[in-house]
C-alpha atoms as a printed R data frame, in Angstrom:
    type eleno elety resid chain resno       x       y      z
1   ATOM     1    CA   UNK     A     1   0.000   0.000  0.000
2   ATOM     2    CA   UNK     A     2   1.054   3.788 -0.290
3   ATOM     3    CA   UNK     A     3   1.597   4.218  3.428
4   ATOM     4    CA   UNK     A     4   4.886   2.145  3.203
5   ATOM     5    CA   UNK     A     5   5.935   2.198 -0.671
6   ATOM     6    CA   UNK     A     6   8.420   4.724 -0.602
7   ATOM     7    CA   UNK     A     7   6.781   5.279 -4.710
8   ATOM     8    CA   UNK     A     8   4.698   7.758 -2.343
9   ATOM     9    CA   UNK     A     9   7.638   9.509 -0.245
10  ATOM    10    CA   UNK     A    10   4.945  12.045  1.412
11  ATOM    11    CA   UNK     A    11   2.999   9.067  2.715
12  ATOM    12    CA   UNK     A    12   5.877   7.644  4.070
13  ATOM    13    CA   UNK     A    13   7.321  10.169  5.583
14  ATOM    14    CA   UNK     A    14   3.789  11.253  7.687
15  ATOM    15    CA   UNK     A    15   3.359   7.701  8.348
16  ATOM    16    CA   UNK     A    16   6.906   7.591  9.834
17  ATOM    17    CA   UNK     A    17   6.953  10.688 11.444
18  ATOM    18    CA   UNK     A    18   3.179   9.700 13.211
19  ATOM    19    CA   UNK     A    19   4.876   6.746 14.471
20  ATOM    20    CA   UNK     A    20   7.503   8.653 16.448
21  ATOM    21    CA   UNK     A    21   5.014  11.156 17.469
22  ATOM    22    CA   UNK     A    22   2.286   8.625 18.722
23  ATOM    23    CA   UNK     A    23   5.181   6.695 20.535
24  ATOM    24    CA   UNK     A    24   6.249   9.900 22.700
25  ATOM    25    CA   UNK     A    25   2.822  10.592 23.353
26  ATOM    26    CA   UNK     A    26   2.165   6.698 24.637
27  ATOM    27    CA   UNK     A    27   5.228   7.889 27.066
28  ATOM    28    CA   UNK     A    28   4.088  10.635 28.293
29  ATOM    29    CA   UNK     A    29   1.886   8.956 31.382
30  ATOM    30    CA   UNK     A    30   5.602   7.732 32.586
31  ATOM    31    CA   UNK     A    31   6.165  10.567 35.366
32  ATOM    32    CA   UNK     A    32   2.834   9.456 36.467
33  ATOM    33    CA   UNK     A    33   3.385   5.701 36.886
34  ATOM    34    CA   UNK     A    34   6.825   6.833 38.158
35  ATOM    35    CA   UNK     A    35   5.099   8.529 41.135
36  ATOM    36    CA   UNK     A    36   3.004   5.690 41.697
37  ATOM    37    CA   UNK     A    37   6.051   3.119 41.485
38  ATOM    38    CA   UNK     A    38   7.778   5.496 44.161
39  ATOM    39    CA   UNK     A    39   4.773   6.007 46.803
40  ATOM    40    CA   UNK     A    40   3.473   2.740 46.225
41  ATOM    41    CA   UNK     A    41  -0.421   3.434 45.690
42  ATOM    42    CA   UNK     A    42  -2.203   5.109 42.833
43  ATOM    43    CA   UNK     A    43  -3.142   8.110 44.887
44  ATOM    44    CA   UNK     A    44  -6.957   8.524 43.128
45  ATOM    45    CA   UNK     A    45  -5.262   7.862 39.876
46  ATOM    46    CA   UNK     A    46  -8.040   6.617 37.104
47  ATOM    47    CA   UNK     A    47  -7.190   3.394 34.820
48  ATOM    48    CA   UNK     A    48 -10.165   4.430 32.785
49  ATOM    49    CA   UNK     A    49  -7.956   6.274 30.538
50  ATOM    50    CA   UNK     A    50  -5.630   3.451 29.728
51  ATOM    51    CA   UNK     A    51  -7.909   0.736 29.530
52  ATOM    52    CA   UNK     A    52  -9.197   2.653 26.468
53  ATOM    53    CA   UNK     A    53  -5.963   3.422 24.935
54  ATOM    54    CA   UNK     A    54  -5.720  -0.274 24.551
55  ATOM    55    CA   UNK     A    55  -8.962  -0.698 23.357
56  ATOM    56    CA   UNK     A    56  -8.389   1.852 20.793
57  ATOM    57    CA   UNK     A    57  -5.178   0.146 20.086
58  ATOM    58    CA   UNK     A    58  -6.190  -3.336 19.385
59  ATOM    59    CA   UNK     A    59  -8.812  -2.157 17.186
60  ATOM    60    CA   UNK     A    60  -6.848  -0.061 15.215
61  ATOM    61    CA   UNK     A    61  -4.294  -3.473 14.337
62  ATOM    62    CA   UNK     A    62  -7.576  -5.041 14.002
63  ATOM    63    CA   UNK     A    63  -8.942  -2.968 11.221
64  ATOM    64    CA   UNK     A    64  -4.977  -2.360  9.883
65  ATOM    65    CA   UNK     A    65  -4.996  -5.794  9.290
66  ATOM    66    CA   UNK     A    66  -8.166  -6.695  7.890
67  ATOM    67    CA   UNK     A    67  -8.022  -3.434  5.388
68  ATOM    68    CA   UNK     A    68  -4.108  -5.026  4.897
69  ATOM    69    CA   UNK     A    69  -1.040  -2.783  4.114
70  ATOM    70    CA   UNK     A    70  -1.310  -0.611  6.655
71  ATOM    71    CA   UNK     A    71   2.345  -1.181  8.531
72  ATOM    72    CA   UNK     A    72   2.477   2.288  9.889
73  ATOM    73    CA   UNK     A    73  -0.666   1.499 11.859
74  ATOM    74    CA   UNK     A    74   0.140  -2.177 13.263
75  ATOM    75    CA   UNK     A    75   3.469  -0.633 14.526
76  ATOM    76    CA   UNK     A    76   2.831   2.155 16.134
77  ATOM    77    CA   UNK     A    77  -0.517   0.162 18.402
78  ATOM    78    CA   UNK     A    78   1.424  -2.799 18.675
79  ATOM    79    CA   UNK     A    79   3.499  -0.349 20.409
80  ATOM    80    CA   UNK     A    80   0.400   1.151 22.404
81  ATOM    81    CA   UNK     A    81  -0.603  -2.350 23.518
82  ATOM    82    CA   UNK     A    82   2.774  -3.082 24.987
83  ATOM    83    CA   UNK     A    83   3.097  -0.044 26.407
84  ATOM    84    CA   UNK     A    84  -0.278   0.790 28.084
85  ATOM    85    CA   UNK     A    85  -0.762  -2.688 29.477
86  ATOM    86    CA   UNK     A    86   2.404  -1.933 31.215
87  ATOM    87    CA   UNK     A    87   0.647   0.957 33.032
88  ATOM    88    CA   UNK     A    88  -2.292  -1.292 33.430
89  ATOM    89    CA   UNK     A    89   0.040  -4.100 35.545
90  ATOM    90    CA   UNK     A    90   1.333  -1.435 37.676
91  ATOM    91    CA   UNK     A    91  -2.119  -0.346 38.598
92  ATOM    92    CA   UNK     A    92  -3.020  -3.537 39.560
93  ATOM    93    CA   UNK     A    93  -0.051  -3.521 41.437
94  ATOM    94    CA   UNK     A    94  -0.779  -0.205 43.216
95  ATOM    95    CA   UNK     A    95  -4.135   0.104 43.339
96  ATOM    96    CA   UNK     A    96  -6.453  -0.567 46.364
97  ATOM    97    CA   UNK     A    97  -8.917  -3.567 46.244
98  ATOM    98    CA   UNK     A    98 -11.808  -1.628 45.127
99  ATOM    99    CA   UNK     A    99  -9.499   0.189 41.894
100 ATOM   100    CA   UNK     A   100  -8.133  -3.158 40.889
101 ATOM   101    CA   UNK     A   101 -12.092  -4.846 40.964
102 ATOM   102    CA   UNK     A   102 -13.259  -1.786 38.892
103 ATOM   103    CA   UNK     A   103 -10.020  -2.089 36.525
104 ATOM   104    CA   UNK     A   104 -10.697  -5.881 35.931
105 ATOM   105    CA   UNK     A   105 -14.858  -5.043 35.261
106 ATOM   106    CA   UNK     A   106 -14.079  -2.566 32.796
107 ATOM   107    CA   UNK     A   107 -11.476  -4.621 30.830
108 ATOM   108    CA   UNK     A   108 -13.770  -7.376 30.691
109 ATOM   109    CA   UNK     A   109 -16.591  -4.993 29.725
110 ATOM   110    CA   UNK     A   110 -14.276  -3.208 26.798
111 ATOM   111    CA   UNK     A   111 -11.492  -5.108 25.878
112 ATOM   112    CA   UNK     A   112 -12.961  -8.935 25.743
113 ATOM   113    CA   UNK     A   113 -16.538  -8.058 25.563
114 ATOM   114    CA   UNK     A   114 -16.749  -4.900 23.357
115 ATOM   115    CA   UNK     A   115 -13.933  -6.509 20.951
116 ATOM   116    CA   UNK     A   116 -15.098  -9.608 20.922
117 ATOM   117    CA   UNK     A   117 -18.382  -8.413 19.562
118 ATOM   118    CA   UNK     A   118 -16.846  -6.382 16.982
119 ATOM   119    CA   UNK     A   119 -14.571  -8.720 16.149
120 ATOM   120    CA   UNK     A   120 -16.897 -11.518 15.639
121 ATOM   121    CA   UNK     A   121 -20.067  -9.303 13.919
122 ATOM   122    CA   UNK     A   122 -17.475  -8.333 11.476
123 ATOM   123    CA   UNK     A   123 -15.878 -10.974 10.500
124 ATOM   124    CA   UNK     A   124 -19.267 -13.515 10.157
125 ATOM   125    CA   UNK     A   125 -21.518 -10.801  9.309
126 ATOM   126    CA   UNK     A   126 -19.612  -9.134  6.413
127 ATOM   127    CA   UNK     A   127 -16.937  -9.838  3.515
128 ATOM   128    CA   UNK     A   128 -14.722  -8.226  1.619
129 ATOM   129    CA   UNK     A   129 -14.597  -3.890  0.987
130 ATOM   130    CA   UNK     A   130 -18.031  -3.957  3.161
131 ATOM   131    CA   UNK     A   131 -15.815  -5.939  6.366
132 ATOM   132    CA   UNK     A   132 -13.279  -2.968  5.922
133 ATOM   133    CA   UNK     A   133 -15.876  -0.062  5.091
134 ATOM   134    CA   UNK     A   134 -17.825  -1.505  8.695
135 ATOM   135    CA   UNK     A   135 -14.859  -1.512 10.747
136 ATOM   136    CA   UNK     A   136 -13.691   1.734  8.881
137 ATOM   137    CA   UNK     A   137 -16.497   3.360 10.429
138 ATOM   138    CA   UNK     A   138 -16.330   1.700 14.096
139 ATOM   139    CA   UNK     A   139 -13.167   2.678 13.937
140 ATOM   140    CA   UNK     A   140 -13.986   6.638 13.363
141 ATOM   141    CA   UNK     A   141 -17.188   6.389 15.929
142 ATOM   142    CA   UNK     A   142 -14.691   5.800 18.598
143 ATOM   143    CA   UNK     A   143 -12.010   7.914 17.815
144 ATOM   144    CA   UNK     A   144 -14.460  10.549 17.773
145 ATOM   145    CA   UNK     A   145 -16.003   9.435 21.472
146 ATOM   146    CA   UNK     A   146 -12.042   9.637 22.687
147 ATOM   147    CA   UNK     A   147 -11.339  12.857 21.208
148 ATOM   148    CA   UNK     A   148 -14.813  14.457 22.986
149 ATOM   149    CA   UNK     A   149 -13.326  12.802 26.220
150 ATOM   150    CA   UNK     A   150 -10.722  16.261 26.636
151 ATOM   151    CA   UNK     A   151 -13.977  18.160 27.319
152 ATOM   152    CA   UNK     A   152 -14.513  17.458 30.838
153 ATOM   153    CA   UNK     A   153 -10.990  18.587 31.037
154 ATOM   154    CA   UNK     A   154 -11.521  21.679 29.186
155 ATOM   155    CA   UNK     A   155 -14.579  22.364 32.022
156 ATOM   156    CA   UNK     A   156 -12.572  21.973 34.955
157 ATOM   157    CA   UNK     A   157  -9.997  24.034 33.562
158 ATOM   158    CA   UNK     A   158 -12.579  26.904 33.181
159 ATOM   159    CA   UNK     A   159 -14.212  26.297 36.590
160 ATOM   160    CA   UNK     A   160 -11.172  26.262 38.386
161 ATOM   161    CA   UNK     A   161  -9.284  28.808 36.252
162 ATOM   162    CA   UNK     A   162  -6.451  26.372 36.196
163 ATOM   163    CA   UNK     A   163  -4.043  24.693 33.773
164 ATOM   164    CA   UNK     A   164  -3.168  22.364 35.852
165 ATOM   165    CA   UNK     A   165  -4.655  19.077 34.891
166 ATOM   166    CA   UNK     A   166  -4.233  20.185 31.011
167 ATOM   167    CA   UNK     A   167  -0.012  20.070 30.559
168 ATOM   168    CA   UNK     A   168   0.712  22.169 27.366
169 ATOM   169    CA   UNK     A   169   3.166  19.392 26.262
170 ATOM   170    CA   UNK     A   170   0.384  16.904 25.671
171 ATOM   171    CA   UNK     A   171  -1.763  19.038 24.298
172 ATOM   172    CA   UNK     A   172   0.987  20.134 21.801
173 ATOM   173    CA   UNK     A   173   1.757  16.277 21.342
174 ATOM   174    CA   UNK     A   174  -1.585  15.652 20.908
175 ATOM   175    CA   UNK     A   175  -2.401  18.191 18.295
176 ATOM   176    CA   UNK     A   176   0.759  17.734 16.535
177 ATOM   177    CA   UNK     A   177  -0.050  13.802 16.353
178 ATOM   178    CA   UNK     A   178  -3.248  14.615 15.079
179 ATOM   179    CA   UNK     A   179  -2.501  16.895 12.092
180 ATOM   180    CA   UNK     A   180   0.152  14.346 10.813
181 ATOM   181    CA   UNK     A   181  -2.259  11.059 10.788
182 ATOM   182    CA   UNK     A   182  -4.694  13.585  8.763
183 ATOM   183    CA   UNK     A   183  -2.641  14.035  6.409
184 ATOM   184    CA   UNK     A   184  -0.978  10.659  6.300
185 ATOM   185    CA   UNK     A   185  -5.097   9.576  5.723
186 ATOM   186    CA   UNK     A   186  -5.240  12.001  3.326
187 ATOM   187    CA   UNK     A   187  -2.647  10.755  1.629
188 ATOM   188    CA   UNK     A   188  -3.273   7.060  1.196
189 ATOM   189    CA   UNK     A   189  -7.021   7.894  0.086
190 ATOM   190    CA   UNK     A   190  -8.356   6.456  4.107
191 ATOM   191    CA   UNK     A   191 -11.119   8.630  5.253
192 ATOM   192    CA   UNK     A   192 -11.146   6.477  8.204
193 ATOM   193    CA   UNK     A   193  -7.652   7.189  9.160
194 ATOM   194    CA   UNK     A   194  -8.335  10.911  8.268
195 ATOM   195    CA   UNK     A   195 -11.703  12.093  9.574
196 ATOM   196    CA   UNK     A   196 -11.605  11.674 13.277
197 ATOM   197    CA   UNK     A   197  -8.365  13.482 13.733
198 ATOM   198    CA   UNK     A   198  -9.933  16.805 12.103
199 ATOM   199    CA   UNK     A   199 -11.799  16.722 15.563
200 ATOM   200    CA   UNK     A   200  -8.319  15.830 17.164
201 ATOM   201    CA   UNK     A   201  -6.917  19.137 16.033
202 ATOM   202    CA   UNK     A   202  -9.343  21.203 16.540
203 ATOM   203    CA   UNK     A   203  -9.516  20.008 20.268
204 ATOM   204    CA   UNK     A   204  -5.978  20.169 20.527
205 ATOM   205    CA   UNK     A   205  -5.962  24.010 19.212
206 ATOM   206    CA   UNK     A   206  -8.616  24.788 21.840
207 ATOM   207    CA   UNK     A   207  -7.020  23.264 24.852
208 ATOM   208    CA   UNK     A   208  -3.583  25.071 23.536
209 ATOM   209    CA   UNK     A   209  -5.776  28.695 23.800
210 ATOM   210    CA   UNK     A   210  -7.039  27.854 26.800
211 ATOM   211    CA   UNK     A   211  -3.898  27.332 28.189
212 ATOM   212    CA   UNK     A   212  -2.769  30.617 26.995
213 ATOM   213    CA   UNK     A   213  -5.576  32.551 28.471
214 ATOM   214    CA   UNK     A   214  -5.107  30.761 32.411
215 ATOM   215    CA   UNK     A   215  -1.691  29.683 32.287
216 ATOM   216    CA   UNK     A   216  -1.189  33.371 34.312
217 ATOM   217    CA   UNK     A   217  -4.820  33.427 36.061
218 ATOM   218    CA   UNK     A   218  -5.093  32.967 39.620
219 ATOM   219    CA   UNK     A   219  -6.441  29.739 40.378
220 ATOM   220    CA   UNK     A   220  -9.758  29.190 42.303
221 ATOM   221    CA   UNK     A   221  -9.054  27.389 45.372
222 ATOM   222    CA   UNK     A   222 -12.278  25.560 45.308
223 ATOM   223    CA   UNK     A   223 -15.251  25.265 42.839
224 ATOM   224    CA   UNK     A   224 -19.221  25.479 43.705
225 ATOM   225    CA   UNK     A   225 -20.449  23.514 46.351
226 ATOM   226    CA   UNK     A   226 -17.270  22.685 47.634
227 ATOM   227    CA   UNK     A   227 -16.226  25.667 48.878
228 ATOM   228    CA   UNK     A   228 -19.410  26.430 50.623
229 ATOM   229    CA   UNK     A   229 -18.994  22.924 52.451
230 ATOM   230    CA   UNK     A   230 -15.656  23.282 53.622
231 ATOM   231    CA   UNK     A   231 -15.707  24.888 56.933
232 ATOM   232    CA   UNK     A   232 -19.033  23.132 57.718
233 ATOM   233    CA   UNK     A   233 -16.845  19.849 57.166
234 ATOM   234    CA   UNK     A   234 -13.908  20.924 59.050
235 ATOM   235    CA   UNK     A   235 -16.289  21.221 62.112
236 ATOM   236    CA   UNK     A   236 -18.383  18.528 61.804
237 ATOM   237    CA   UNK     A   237 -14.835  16.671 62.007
238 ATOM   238    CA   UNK     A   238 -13.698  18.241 65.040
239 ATOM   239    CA   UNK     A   239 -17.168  18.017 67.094
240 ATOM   240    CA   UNK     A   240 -17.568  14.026 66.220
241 ATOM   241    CA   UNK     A   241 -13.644  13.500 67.387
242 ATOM   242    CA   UNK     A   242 -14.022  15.363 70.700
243 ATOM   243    CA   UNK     A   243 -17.283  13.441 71.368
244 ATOM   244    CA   UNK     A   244 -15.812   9.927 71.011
245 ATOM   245    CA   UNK     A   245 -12.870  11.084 72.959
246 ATOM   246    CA   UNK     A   246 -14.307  12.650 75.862
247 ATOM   247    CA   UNK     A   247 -14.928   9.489 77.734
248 ATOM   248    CA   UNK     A   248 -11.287   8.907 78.192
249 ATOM   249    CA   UNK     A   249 -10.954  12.325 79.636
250 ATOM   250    CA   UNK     A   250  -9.955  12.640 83.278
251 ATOM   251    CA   UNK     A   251 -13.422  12.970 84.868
252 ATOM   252    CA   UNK     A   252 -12.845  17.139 86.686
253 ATOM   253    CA   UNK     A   253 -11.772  17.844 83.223
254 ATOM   254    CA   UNK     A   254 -14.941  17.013 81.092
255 ATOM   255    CA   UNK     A   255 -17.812  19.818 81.286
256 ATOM   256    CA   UNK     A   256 -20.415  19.886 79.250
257 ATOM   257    CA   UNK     A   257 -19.707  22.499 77.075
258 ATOM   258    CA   UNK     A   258 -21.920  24.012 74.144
259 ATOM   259    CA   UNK     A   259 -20.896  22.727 70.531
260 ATOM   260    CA   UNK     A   260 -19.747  26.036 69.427
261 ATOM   261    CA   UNK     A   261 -17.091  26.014 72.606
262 ATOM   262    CA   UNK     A   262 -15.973  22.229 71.867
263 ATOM   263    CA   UNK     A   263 -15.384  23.162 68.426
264 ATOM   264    CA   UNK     A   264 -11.759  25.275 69.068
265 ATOM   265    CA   UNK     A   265  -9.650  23.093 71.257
266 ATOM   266    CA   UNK     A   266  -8.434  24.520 74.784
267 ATOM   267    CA   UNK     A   267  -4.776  24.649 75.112
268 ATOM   268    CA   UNK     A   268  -5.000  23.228 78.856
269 ATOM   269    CA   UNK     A   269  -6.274  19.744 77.649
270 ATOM   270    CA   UNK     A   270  -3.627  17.686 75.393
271 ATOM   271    CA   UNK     A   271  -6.330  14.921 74.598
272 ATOM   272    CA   UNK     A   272  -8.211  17.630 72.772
273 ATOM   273    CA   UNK     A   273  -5.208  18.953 70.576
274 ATOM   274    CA   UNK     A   274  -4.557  15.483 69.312
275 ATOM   275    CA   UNK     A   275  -8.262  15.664 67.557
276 ATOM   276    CA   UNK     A   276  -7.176  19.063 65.539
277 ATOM   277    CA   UNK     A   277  -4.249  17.467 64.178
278 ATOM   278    CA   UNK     A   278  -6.284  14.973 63.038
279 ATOM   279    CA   UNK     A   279  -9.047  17.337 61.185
280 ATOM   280    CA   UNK     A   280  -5.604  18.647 59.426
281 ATOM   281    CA   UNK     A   281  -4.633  15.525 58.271
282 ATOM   282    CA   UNK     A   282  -8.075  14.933 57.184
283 ATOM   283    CA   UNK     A   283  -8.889  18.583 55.489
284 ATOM   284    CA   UNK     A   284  -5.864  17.997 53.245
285 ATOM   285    CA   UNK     A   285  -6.269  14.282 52.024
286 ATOM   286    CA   UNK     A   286  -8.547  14.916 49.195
287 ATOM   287    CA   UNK     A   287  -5.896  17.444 48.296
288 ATOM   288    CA   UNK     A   288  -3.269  14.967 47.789
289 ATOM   289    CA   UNK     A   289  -5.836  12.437 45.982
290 ATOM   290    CA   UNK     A   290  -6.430  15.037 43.517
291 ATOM   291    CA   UNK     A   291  -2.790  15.918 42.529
């Protein structure tokens, strides 16, 4: 086929250069799995997003192989599949009981399921240019469901006024990787290849602006409901801590005291300090599980 005849030099070179592009992308979750090999858990990390990269993976090799030709596109997921089920295994590694259940659900939901279905409807059900022409299109349906995916992102960003969850480098990546499978699918005369990464780059150009416009914004601490439930949480905290510890309390030291009183701790009682480092502790978990 075109994509690796070097009789079509542009092909080849888009094709290549996709290849290296998509492989630095595939890399980019390693500071992530890095911090996860080095505190041991997954912190409120998400497989979700990896599980899916496979997916998309083995049905891109799928269709590259039924359409035939297509090296550029079996190397570069063969690639993906090697790579994210890596980061899967060291989930399961890291992650608590209830993340590895979920992880396992969802494979067998996406990647056996899902596949399995596709793989078996297309093969049985169709033949020839309509077998590549159906998968083709599968093919393009989900791209197109990944590439809405950024837009929760894109939300958060503007709710909380913050680049942080959007790095510039992956969006560049992602953009970048985008524009040259476009025009590698525009090349080779594959629609499928070529259509759902017009909505990759147009994604990718809008989470670049964004970026622009709050990389220097100051960011909002906390968003909606959130912030309005903070303190009320911080006190509930402290009030349900002193309660189950007051029975321990020497007996001349524990008055009944209103809950507005109980809820700042007296610096002549130690046992009641001990409950206000433990509201600290607990204020700034879901910090940490967000980061």
């Amino acid at each position: 086929m075109a994509g690796l005849s070097l009789q079509h030099p542009w092909a080849f070179a888009f094709g290549l250069l996709g290849n290296v592009i998509s492989f630095m992308t595939f890399l980019a979750p390693i500071p992530t799995f890095y911090r996860i090999y080095k505190t041991k858990s997954t912190e409120g990390f998400q497989s979700v997003p990896y599980v899916v990269a496979l997916f998309s993976a083995m049905l891109w090799i799928f269709y590259a192989l039924i359409k035939t030709g297509e090296g550029f596109l079996i190397t570069i997921n063969a690639a993906g599949c090697v790579i994210e089920s890596i980061y899967i295994i060291m989930y399961f590694v890291y992650a608590p009981k209830k993340g590895k259940l979920f992880t396992a659900k969802i494979m067998a939901l996406l990647n056996v399921g899902v596949f399995g279905f596709i793989l078996l409807t297309t093969l049985l059900l169709f033949k020839g240019d309509k077998r590549v022409v159906m998968l083709g299109w599968i093919c393009v349906g989900f791209s197109v469901s990944v590439f809405v995916a950024p837009l929760s992102i894109i939300k958060r960003v503007i709710q909380t006024r913050s680049v942080e969850y959007m790095p510039f480098s992956l969006s560049l990546s992602l953009t970048l990787s985008a524009i040259v499978w476009f025009l590698y699918g525009l090349l080779i005369k594959d629609k499928y290849v070529a259509l759902p990464n017009v909505l990759g780059f147009t994604f990718g150009i809008v989470q670049m602006g964004l970026y622009m416009f709050y990389m220097n914004k100051t960011p909002l601490i906390a968003e909606g409901k959130e912030a309005s439930k903070l303190p009320a949480t911080k006190e509930e905290h402290v009030v349900v801590n002193v309660t189950k510890l007051s029975p321990a309390l020497p007996e001349k030291s524990c008055e009944v005291h209103p809950v507005t009183e109980m809820s700042i701790p007296r610096k002549s009682c130690a046992a009641d300090a001990a409950p206000a480092n433990r509201d600290a502790f607990v204020t700034h978990g879901p910090g940490v599980t967000v980061v």
